[in-house]
Short mmCIF file of C-alpha atoms (C1' of nucleotides) in Angstrom, two decimals:
data_model
loop_
_atom_site.label_atom_id
_atom_site.label_comp_id
_atom_site.label_asym_id
_atom_site.label_seq_id
_atom_site.Cartn_x
_atom_site.Cartn_y
_atom_site.Cartn_z
CA MET A 1 129.09 149.86 82.79
CA ARG A 2 125.71 150.40 81.30
CA ARG A 3 124.95 148.09 78.38
CA THR A 4 122.75 148.62 75.39
CA LYS A 5 119.27 147.12 75.14
CA ALA A 6 120.60 144.35 72.91
CA ASP A 7 123.38 143.61 75.39
CA ALA A 8 120.89 143.27 78.18
CA GLU A 9 118.80 140.82 76.20
CA ALA A 10 121.96 138.89 75.42
CA THR A 11 122.88 138.52 79.08
CA ARG A 12 119.28 137.57 79.85
CA GLN A 13 119.57 134.76 77.34
CA GLN A 14 122.96 133.83 78.74
CA ILE A 15 121.42 133.52 82.19
CA ILE A 16 118.59 131.35 80.92
CA CYS A 17 121.01 129.21 78.98
CA ALA A 18 123.24 128.84 82.03
CA ALA A 19 120.24 128.04 84.22
CA GLU A 20 119.30 125.23 81.86
CA ARG A 21 122.71 123.62 82.20
CA VAL A 22 122.95 124.17 85.94
CA PHE A 23 119.42 122.95 86.65
CA TYR A 24 120.19 119.89 84.58
CA LYS A 25 123.42 119.17 86.40
CA LYS A 26 122.38 119.82 89.98
CA GLY A 27 118.63 119.67 89.92
CA VAL A 28 116.42 122.72 90.29
CA SER A 29 116.19 122.72 94.05
CA ASN A 30 119.87 122.03 94.58
CA ALA A 31 121.04 124.66 92.16
CA THR A 32 121.91 128.01 93.66
CA MET A 33 121.66 131.43 92.11
CA GLU A 34 125.40 131.76 92.57
CA ASP A 35 125.88 128.60 90.49
CA VAL A 36 123.80 130.02 87.69
CA ALA A 37 125.51 133.39 87.90
CA HIS A 38 128.95 131.80 87.73
CA ALA A 39 127.96 129.61 84.80
CA ALA A 40 126.61 132.64 83.02
CA GLY A 41 129.67 134.74 83.74
CA VAL A 42 127.72 137.38 85.68
CA THR A 43 126.89 138.11 89.28
CA ARG A 44 123.73 137.37 91.16
CA GLY A 45 122.86 141.03 90.80
CA ALA A 46 122.33 140.55 87.09
CA ILE A 47 120.03 137.61 87.67
CA TYR A 48 117.96 139.43 90.24
CA TRP A 49 117.70 142.35 87.83
CA HIS A 50 116.20 140.15 85.13
CA PHE A 51 114.29 137.65 87.30
CA ALA A 52 112.46 137.91 90.59
CA ASN A 53 113.73 134.63 92.04
CA LYS A 54 114.57 131.06 91.14
CA THR A 55 110.99 130.07 90.49
CA ASP A 56 110.57 132.99 88.12
CA LEU A 57 113.81 132.07 86.38
CA PHE A 58 112.57 128.50 86.01
CA MET A 59 109.25 129.68 84.56
CA GLU A 60 110.99 131.92 82.05
CA LEU A 61 113.28 129.07 81.08
CA TYR A 62 110.25 126.87 80.64
CA LYS A 63 108.53 129.48 78.50
CA SER A 64 111.56 130.22 76.40
CA VAL A 65 112.23 126.64 75.40
CA PRO A 66 111.10 125.69 71.90
CA LEU A 67 108.90 122.72 72.81
CA PRO A 68 105.76 123.97 70.97
CA GLN A 69 106.68 121.97 67.93
CA GLU A 70 104.20 119.59 69.44
CA ASP A 71 101.88 121.36 67.03
CA MET A 72 103.92 119.96 64.21
CA VAL A 73 103.46 116.48 65.62
CA ALA A 74 99.73 117.00 65.96
CA ARG A 75 99.35 118.39 62.44
CA GLU A 76 101.23 115.53 60.94
CA LEU A 77 99.19 113.02 62.91
CA GLU A 78 95.99 114.61 61.75
CA SER A 79 97.03 114.45 58.11
CA GLU A 80 94.96 112.22 55.92
CA ASP A 81 97.20 109.37 55.06
CA ALA A 82 96.26 105.86 54.09
CA GLU A 83 98.91 104.24 56.27
CA VAL A 84 98.03 105.79 59.61
CA LEU A 85 100.19 103.47 61.71
CA THR A 86 103.19 104.19 59.50
CA VAL A 87 102.71 107.88 60.08
CA ILE A 88 102.42 107.35 63.82
CA GLU A 89 105.57 105.30 63.89
CA ARG A 90 107.45 107.83 61.83
CA VAL A 91 106.37 110.72 64.05
CA ALA A 92 107.35 108.85 67.19
CA ALA A 93 110.65 107.78 65.70
CA GLU A 94 111.39 111.35 64.67
CA TRP A 95 110.67 112.44 68.19
CA LEU A 96 113.23 109.95 69.50
CA ASP A 97 115.77 110.99 66.89
CA THR A 98 115.29 114.63 67.74
CA LEU A 99 115.78 113.87 71.41
CA ALA A 100 118.86 111.77 70.72
CA ASN A 101 120.54 114.54 68.77
CA ASP A 102 119.38 117.64 70.63
CA GLU A 103 121.26 118.06 73.88
CA GLN A 104 119.18 121.00 74.93
CA ARG A 105 116.05 118.93 74.58
CA GLN A 106 117.66 116.23 76.66
CA ARG A 107 118.46 118.68 79.43
CA ILE A 108 115.01 120.24 79.40
CA LEU A 109 113.25 116.90 79.48
CA SER A 110 115.50 115.66 82.27
CA ILE A 111 114.78 118.77 84.30
CA LEU A 112 111.06 118.44 83.71
CA LEU A 113 111.06 114.76 84.61
CA ARG A 114 112.93 115.16 87.86
CA CYS A 115 111.83 118.47 89.24
CA ASP A 116 109.49 118.71 92.17
CA TYR A 117 106.13 120.21 91.24
CA THR A 118 104.82 120.62 94.75
CA GLY A 119 104.33 124.25 95.61
CA GLU A 120 105.03 127.08 93.24
CA LEU A 121 105.76 124.96 90.22
CA SER A 122 102.35 123.33 90.18
CA ALA A 123 101.36 125.60 87.30
CA VAL A 124 104.01 123.97 85.15
CA LEU A 125 102.69 120.54 86.04
CA GLU A 126 99.16 121.50 85.07
CA GLN A 127 100.34 122.91 81.77
CA GLN A 128 102.30 119.74 81.09
CA GLN A 129 99.24 117.69 81.85
CA GLY A 130 97.23 119.81 79.46
CA VAL A 131 99.76 119.31 76.66
CA ASP A 132 99.81 115.60 77.36
CA ASP A 133 96.02 115.34 77.29
CA GLY A 134 95.89 117.03 73.92
CA HIS A 135 98.62 114.78 72.69
CA MET A 136 96.73 111.74 73.81
CA GLN A 137 93.55 112.87 72.10
CA THR A 138 95.20 113.34 68.72
CA LEU A 139 96.96 110.01 69.14
CA GLU A 140 93.72 108.29 70.03
CA ALA A 141 91.99 109.92 67.07
CA ALA A 142 94.76 108.71 64.77
CA PHE A 143 94.44 105.19 66.07
CA ALA A 144 90.68 105.43 65.66
CA ARG A 145 91.18 106.25 61.97
CA ALA A 146 93.51 103.29 61.72
CA ALA A 147 90.86 101.11 63.31
CA GLU A 148 88.25 102.32 60.83
CA LYS A 149 90.46 101.21 58.02
CA GLY A 150 90.96 97.85 59.67
CA GLN A 151 94.63 98.48 60.25
CA LEU A 152 94.52 98.12 64.03
CA GLY A 153 94.81 94.66 65.53
CA THR A 154 91.52 93.32 66.87
CA CYS A 155 92.79 93.02 70.43
CA TRP A 156 93.55 96.76 70.57
CA THR A 157 91.25 99.69 71.02
CA PRO A 158 92.29 103.19 69.92
CA LYS A 159 92.57 104.27 73.51
CA SER A 160 94.58 101.29 74.69
CA ALA A 161 96.89 101.56 71.72
CA ALA A 162 97.48 105.24 72.38
CA SER A 163 98.15 104.54 76.05
CA ALA A 164 100.54 101.71 75.21
CA LEU A 165 102.53 103.85 72.82
CA ARG A 166 102.62 106.78 75.19
CA TRP A 167 103.69 104.64 78.16
CA MET A 168 106.42 102.99 76.17
CA MET A 169 107.69 106.32 74.87
CA LYS A 170 107.74 107.65 78.39
CA GLY A 171 109.47 104.54 79.67
CA ILE A 172 112.12 104.74 76.99
CA CYS A 173 112.80 108.42 77.53
CA SER A 174 112.91 108.35 81.32
CA GLU A 175 114.99 105.21 81.37
CA TRP A 176 117.46 106.73 78.94
CA LEU A 177 117.58 110.23 80.38
CA LEU A 178 117.45 109.49 84.07
CA PHE A 179 119.17 106.18 84.27
CA GLY A 180 122.52 106.74 82.70
CA ARG A 181 121.82 106.42 78.96
CA ARG A 182 122.86 102.83 79.04
CA PHE A 183 121.53 102.04 75.62
CA ASP A 184 121.42 103.68 72.24
CA LEU A 185 118.26 105.73 72.08
CA ALA A 186 118.18 106.22 68.32
CA SER A 187 118.68 102.59 67.40
CA GLU A 188 117.29 100.52 70.27
CA GLY A 189 114.47 102.89 71.08
CA ARG A 190 113.40 103.04 67.44
CA GLU A 191 113.62 99.29 67.17
CA GLY A 192 111.34 98.76 70.16
CA LEU A 193 108.98 101.33 68.72
CA ARG A 194 108.92 99.63 65.34
CA ARG A 195 108.16 96.27 66.86
CA LEU A 196 105.41 97.72 69.06
CA ILE A 197 103.71 99.43 66.14
CA GLY A 198 104.11 96.22 64.18
CA SER A 199 102.31 94.38 66.92
CA LEU A 200 99.55 96.92 67.02
CA GLN A 201 98.97 96.31 63.37
CA ALA A 202 96.27 94.00 62.15
CA ALA A 203 97.59 90.81 60.61
CA LYS A 204 97.47 91.00 56.86
CA MET B 1 114.50 110.10 130.20
CA ARG B 2 116.51 107.12 129.15
CA ARG B 3 114.55 104.52 127.17
CA THR B 4 115.01 100.80 126.99
CA LYS B 5 116.69 99.13 124.04
CA ALA B 6 113.33 98.24 122.52
CA ASP B 7 112.14 101.84 122.93
CA ALA B 8 115.17 103.11 121.09
CA GLU B 9 114.58 100.74 118.22
CA ALA B 10 110.97 101.86 118.12
CA THR B 11 111.87 105.54 117.80
CA ARG B 12 114.45 104.60 115.17
CA GLN B 13 111.71 102.97 113.17
CA GLN B 14 109.45 105.94 113.79
CA ILE B 15 112.11 108.20 112.36
CA ILE B 16 112.57 106.05 109.28
CA CYS B 17 108.84 105.85 108.80
CA ALA B 18 108.48 109.61 109.15
CA ALA B 19 111.38 110.18 106.77
CA GLU B 20 109.61 108.08 104.18
CA ARG B 21 106.49 110.22 104.35
CA VAL B 22 108.40 113.51 104.48
CA PHE B 23 110.78 112.60 101.66
CA TYR B 24 107.77 111.60 99.59
CA LYS B 25 105.95 114.82 100.30
CA LYS B 26 108.75 117.34 99.93
CA GLY B 27 111.41 115.47 98.01
CA VAL B 28 114.66 114.31 99.57
CA SER B 29 116.66 117.46 98.98
CA ASN B 30 113.86 119.80 100.07
CA ALA B 31 113.05 117.91 103.22
CA THR B 32 114.75 119.19 106.37
CA MET B 33 115.77 117.20 109.41
CA GLU B 34 113.41 119.35 111.43
CA ASP B 35 110.57 118.22 109.16
CA VAL B 36 111.39 114.59 109.76
CA ALA B 37 111.81 115.14 113.49
CA HIS B 38 108.47 116.87 113.75
CA ALA B 39 106.74 114.17 111.73
CA ALA B 40 108.30 111.53 113.96
CA GLY B 41 107.38 113.35 117.17
CA VAL B 42 111.00 113.72 118.27
CA THR B 43 113.73 116.36 118.07
CA ARG B 44 116.61 116.54 115.69
CA GLY B 45 118.80 115.29 118.49
CA ALA B 46 117.15 111.90 118.29
CA ILE B 47 117.73 111.70 114.57
CA TYR B 48 121.38 112.65 114.85
CA TRP B 49 121.75 110.03 117.54
CA HIS B 50 120.52 107.28 115.25
CA PHE B 51 121.81 108.60 111.93
CA ALA B 52 124.87 110.53 110.86
CA ASN B 53 123.09 112.85 108.44
CA LYS B 54 120.35 112.97 105.85
CA THR B 55 122.21 110.83 103.35
CA ASP B 56 122.73 108.17 105.99
CA LEU B 57 119.06 108.36 106.95
CA PHE B 58 118.13 107.95 103.30
CA MET B 59 120.43 104.94 102.92
CA GLU B 60 118.97 103.29 106.02
CA LEU B 61 115.46 103.96 104.75
CA TYR B 62 116.46 102.43 101.42
CA LYS B 63 117.92 99.38 103.16
CA SER B 64 114.99 98.94 105.52
CA VAL B 65 112.36 98.90 102.82
CA PRO B 66 111.12 95.46 101.87
CA LEU B 67 111.83 95.59 98.14
CA PRO B 68 113.94 92.39 97.98
CA GLN B 69 110.89 90.39 97.07
CA GLU B 70 112.29 90.87 93.62
CA ASP B 71 113.73 87.46 94.38
CA MET B 72 110.21 86.13 94.44
CA VAL B 73 109.58 87.60 91.03
CA ALA B 74 112.76 86.07 89.66
CA ARG B 75 112.03 82.65 91.13
CA GLU B 76 108.55 82.62 89.71
CA LEU B 77 109.82 83.70 86.33
CA GLU B 78 112.39 80.95 86.33
CA SER B 79 109.84 78.30 87.16
CA GLU B 80 109.27 75.68 84.53
CA ASP B 81 105.87 76.40 83.19
CA ALA B 82 104.44 75.58 79.81
CA GLU B 83 102.74 78.94 79.39
CA VAL B 84 105.69 81.25 79.88
CA LEU B 85 104.00 84.40 78.63
CA THR B 86 101.06 83.79 80.93
CA VAL B 87 103.44 83.59 83.87
CA ILE B 88 105.18 86.79 82.79
CA GLU B 89 101.88 88.59 82.51
CA ARG B 90 100.73 87.35 85.87
CA VAL B 91 103.93 88.40 87.59
CA ALA B 92 103.80 91.85 86.03
CA ALA B 93 100.13 92.26 86.86
CA GLU B 94 100.77 91.22 90.43
CA TRP B 95 103.49 93.83 90.62
CA LEU B 96 101.05 96.51 89.50
CA ASP B 97 98.40 95.29 91.94
CA THR B 98 100.88 95.33 94.77
CA LEU B 99 101.89 98.86 93.89
CA ALA B 100 98.28 99.98 93.58
CA ASN B 101 97.43 98.72 97.05
CA ASP B 102 100.63 99.38 98.97
CA GLU B 103 100.94 103.05 99.80
CA GLN B 104 104.38 102.58 101.29
CA ARG B 105 105.58 101.06 98.04
CA GLN B 106 104.10 104.01 96.17
CA ARG B 107 105.98 106.45 98.35
CA ILE B 108 109.26 104.56 98.09
CA LEU B 109 109.05 104.26 94.33
CA SER B 110 108.14 107.92 93.96
CA ILE B 111 111.10 108.93 96.08
CA LEU B 112 113.42 106.68 94.11
CA LEU B 113 112.12 107.96 90.80
CA ARG B 114 112.51 111.61 91.65
CA CYS B 115 115.55 111.83 93.83
CA ASP B 116 118.79 113.23 92.59
CA TYR B 117 121.53 110.61 92.42
CA THR B 118 124.39 112.98 91.70
CA GLY B 119 126.87 112.97 94.53
CA GLU B 120 126.56 110.87 97.64
CA LEU B 121 123.55 108.90 96.48
CA SER B 122 125.29 107.49 93.44
CA ALA B 123 125.73 104.21 95.32
CA VAL B 124 121.96 103.82 95.41
CA LEU B 125 121.73 104.45 91.70
CA GLU B 126 124.34 101.79 90.95
CA GLN B 127 122.54 99.30 93.15
CA GLN B 128 119.30 100.08 91.40
CA GLN B 129 120.95 99.57 88.06
CA GLY B 130 122.32 96.25 89.26
CA VAL B 131 118.86 95.10 90.34
CA ASP B 132 117.43 96.23 87.05
CA ASP B 133 120.07 94.42 85.06
CA GLY B 134 119.38 91.18 86.87
CA HIS B 135 115.68 91.72 86.37
CA MET B 136 116.19 92.21 82.65
CA GLN B 137 118.29 89.07 82.37
CA THR B 138 115.67 86.83 83.98
CA LEU B 139 113.01 88.49 81.86
CA GLU B 140 115.01 87.95 78.71
CA ALA B 141 115.67 84.34 79.67
CA ALA B 142 111.98 83.81 80.23
CA PHE B 143 111.15 85.26 76.84
CA ALA B 144 113.87 83.08 75.32
CA ARG B 145 112.15 80.01 76.74
CA ALA B 146 108.90 81.26 75.29
CA ALA B 147 110.60 81.69 71.93
CA GLU B 148 111.94 78.15 72.06
CA LYS B 149 108.43 76.86 72.52
CA GLY B 150 107.27 78.97 69.61
CA GLN B 151 105.09 81.15 71.81
CA LEU B 152 106.80 84.42 70.96
CA GLY B 153 105.68 86.34 67.91
CA THR B 154 108.12 86.15 65.03
CA CYS B 155 108.70 89.88 64.93
CA TRP B 156 109.98 89.86 68.51
CA THR B 157 113.30 88.80 69.93
CA PRO B 158 113.64 87.85 73.62
CA LYS B 159 115.63 90.97 74.22
CA SER B 160 113.30 93.35 72.43
CA ALA B 161 110.29 91.82 74.14
CA ALA B 162 111.91 92.19 77.55
CA SER B 163 112.80 95.80 76.80
CA ALA B 164 109.33 96.58 75.59
CA LEU B 165 107.71 95.12 78.69
CA ARG B 166 110.17 96.86 80.98
CA TRP B 167 109.75 100.22 79.26
CA MET B 168 106.00 100.01 79.37
CA MET B 169 106.00 99.03 83.04
CA LYS B 170 108.28 101.95 83.79
CA GLY B 171 106.15 104.31 81.74
CA ILE B 172 102.97 103.18 83.48
CA CYS B 173 104.47 103.48 86.95
CA SER B 174 106.15 106.85 86.50
CA GLU B 175 103.14 108.29 84.74
CA TRP B 176 100.89 107.13 87.54
CA LEU B 177 103.11 108.00 90.45
CA LEU B 178 104.63 111.27 89.29
CA PHE B 179 101.90 112.68 87.20
CA GLY B 180 98.93 112.80 89.48
CA ARG B 181 97.54 109.26 89.34
CA ARG B 182 95.08 110.30 86.70
CA PHE B 183 94.07 106.80 85.79
CA ASP B 184 93.34 103.56 87.59
CA LEU B 185 96.58 101.67 87.87
CA ALA B 186 95.11 98.30 88.74
CA SER B 187 92.58 98.18 85.94
CA GLU B 188 93.97 100.32 83.11
CA GLY B 189 97.57 99.38 83.74
CA ARG B 190 96.71 95.70 83.80
CA GLU B 191 94.66 96.05 80.67
CA GLY B 192 97.49 97.64 78.76
CA LEU B 193 99.79 94.94 80.05
CA ARG B 194 97.45 92.19 78.95
CA ARG B 195 97.14 93.61 75.47
CA LEU B 196 100.90 94.02 75.17
CA ILE B 197 101.58 90.44 76.20
CA GLY B 198 98.85 89.34 73.86
CA SER B 199 100.62 91.15 71.04
CA LEU B 200 103.93 89.57 71.95
CA GLN B 201 102.34 86.21 71.60
CA ALA B 202 102.66 84.18 68.45
CA ALA B 203 99.45 83.87 66.48
CA LYS B 204 97.87 80.49 67.09
"C1'" DT C 1 123.94 101.38 145.34
"C1'" DA C 2 127.32 104.18 143.13
"C1'" DG C 3 129.01 104.83 138.86
"C1'" DT C 4 128.57 104.36 133.98
"C1'" DT C 5 126.35 104.47 129.77
"C1'" DT C 6 122.40 105.07 126.78
"C1'" DA C 7 118.93 107.73 124.48
"C1'" DC C 8 117.57 111.39 123.79
"C1'" DA C 9 116.20 117.08 124.34
"C1'" DG C 10 117.76 121.52 123.95
"C1'" DA C 11 121.18 125.11 123.06
"C1'" DC C 12 124.71 126.88 120.22
"C1'" DA C 13 127.92 128.20 116.52
"C1'" DG C 14 128.63 128.55 111.75
"C1'" DC C 15 127.71 128.54 107.01
"C1'" DG C 16 125.47 129.06 102.87
"C1'" DA C 17 121.84 130.95 100.36
"C1'" DT C 18 118.51 134.44 99.71
"C1'" DG C 19 116.79 138.99 98.82
"C1'" DT C 20 117.66 143.79 99.10
"C1'" DA C 21 120.01 148.04 99.27
"C1'" DT C 22 123.54 150.73 97.52
"C1'" DG C 23 127.16 152.02 94.34
"C1'" DT C 24 128.82 152.67 89.56
"C1'" DT C 25 129.09 153.40 84.74
"C1'" DA C 26 127.58 154.10 80.36
"C1'" DA C 27 123.60 154.54 77.32
"C1'" DA C 28 119.53 157.12 76.39
"C1'" DT C 29 116.96 161.42 76.42
"C1'" DG C 30 115.76 166.19 75.95
"C1'" DC D 1 125.64 168.67 77.14
"C1'" DA D 2 123.40 167.89 81.55
"C1'" DT D 3 120.37 164.79 83.50
"C1'" DT D 4 118.14 160.69 83.94
"C1'" DT D 5 117.81 155.95 83.83
"C1'" DA D 6 119.00 151.21 82.56
"C1'" DA D 7 122.03 147.39 83.60
"C1'" DC D 8 124.45 145.64 86.17
"C1'" DA D 9 128.38 144.70 90.42
"C1'" DT D 10 129.11 144.82 95.20
"C1'" DA D 11 128.05 144.89 99.94
"C1'" DC D 12 124.98 143.81 103.55
"C1'" DA D 13 121.35 141.94 106.62
"C1'" DT D 14 118.95 137.96 107.48
"C1'" DC D 15 117.40 133.40 107.93
"C1'" DG D 16 117.10 128.54 107.59
"C1'" DC D 17 119.55 124.57 108.12
"C1'" DT D 18 123.23 121.75 109.59
"C1'" DG D 19 126.19 119.51 112.78
"C1'" DT D 20 127.94 119.51 117.30
"C1'" DC D 21 128.05 120.22 122.03
"C1'" DT D 22 126.10 120.06 126.46
"C1'" DG D 23 122.62 118.68 129.71
"C1'" DT D 24 119.88 115.02 131.82
"C1'" DA D 25 117.28 111.27 133.48
"C1'" DA D 26 116.57 106.66 133.34
"C1'" DA D 27 118.43 102.09 132.43
"C1'" DC D 28 122.17 99.15 132.97
"C1'" DT D 29 126.39 97.32 135.43
"C1'" DA D 30 129.73 96.04 138.98
#
DNA sequence: TAGTTTACAGACAGCGATGTATGTTAAATG
DNA sequence: CATTTAACATACATCGCTGTCTGTAAACTA
């Protein structure tokens, strides 16, 4: 039965939404089109109508996900604030809170962390690297402003501080997402973050 | 042509060695038995003679790999040394150095970080978690001894310090291994480590 | 030394997943 | 209102991969 244009878009979104859950549960390479179709309540025919293949479906899922609020992070980090380190900590803590409360974000990040980028998905990897590089630059710039104001501990450089924060964030997230969520992200993660930022700070 | 007992063991090792490289290159679930056989210079028949299936091969690879030098780490961390934090830093730095120079270790860790533990490989995940838990306990105990001697900064608890170190190590390793090795692990990783430990230290 | 077993190679059957081709129905179009 | 076309469902051909089965030659054993 032929559907209206809006109906078609709805099923397309259903498929993407189902793909997200299935990819998360079984991993991208282990997930089958039949799995996605079943989860979406359609047949494989519908999927192949909207998407060329699994790689294409993955790319569309990747594009459709609302991660570009990274801009928000960047803008906030570039804001002129006297207490730069406080801003950095707040932004990072908000990021953790968001992740802790947003199941979709958790699934997407898990998929992105585990999936195999060799082959056709290398474009995604490059894009991720680009985003990360930009992220690092704004972070480094923020720490540089903190250093100018004498707020950064003498044993830290802007670059090393940015790396440390980034590595710890990555460690927290991958440990939590990929290793069974065996601690409370919002509380313990934030606590670790707070202590780290505190240690980055110059003694007063 | 029937081989001698030693020959058989040799091909078994060849297969495991080839599996390590193939699993690393293509991911466990994407790698086929034919791939492994080809890389090992044998046929699938040989593999199925030595191993029941891919999961079994993976488990044997996991068992055969010389990771249990974790014991060494634990023993060194439990040693009675006045400068506890220095010991911790040295052990962690040595771990990074070992990883940076040991390609096999890099492959194994990459495989372990990326592979999908849902299903038959859940046993491996549990074992990993067990190792990690033990690791964390010795780390925490070491930091506790540092705290007793007044070497740990006041804003850190043994547990939070251990978590911070562990998260950063994990972040460094996964970033380096899974994200294109875009920095020098031995130098930059060690530097970050040194600064972190320095920040954990109580001001003198 | 004859028979047995080991350590594979090679062939085979079967399944599961993919991609495509076809069928079907209702919306859109004129 | 007749025709076309969009949005699927269904059926089909195909292929890669798995696991097993058989074949075989050399090593071991009695």
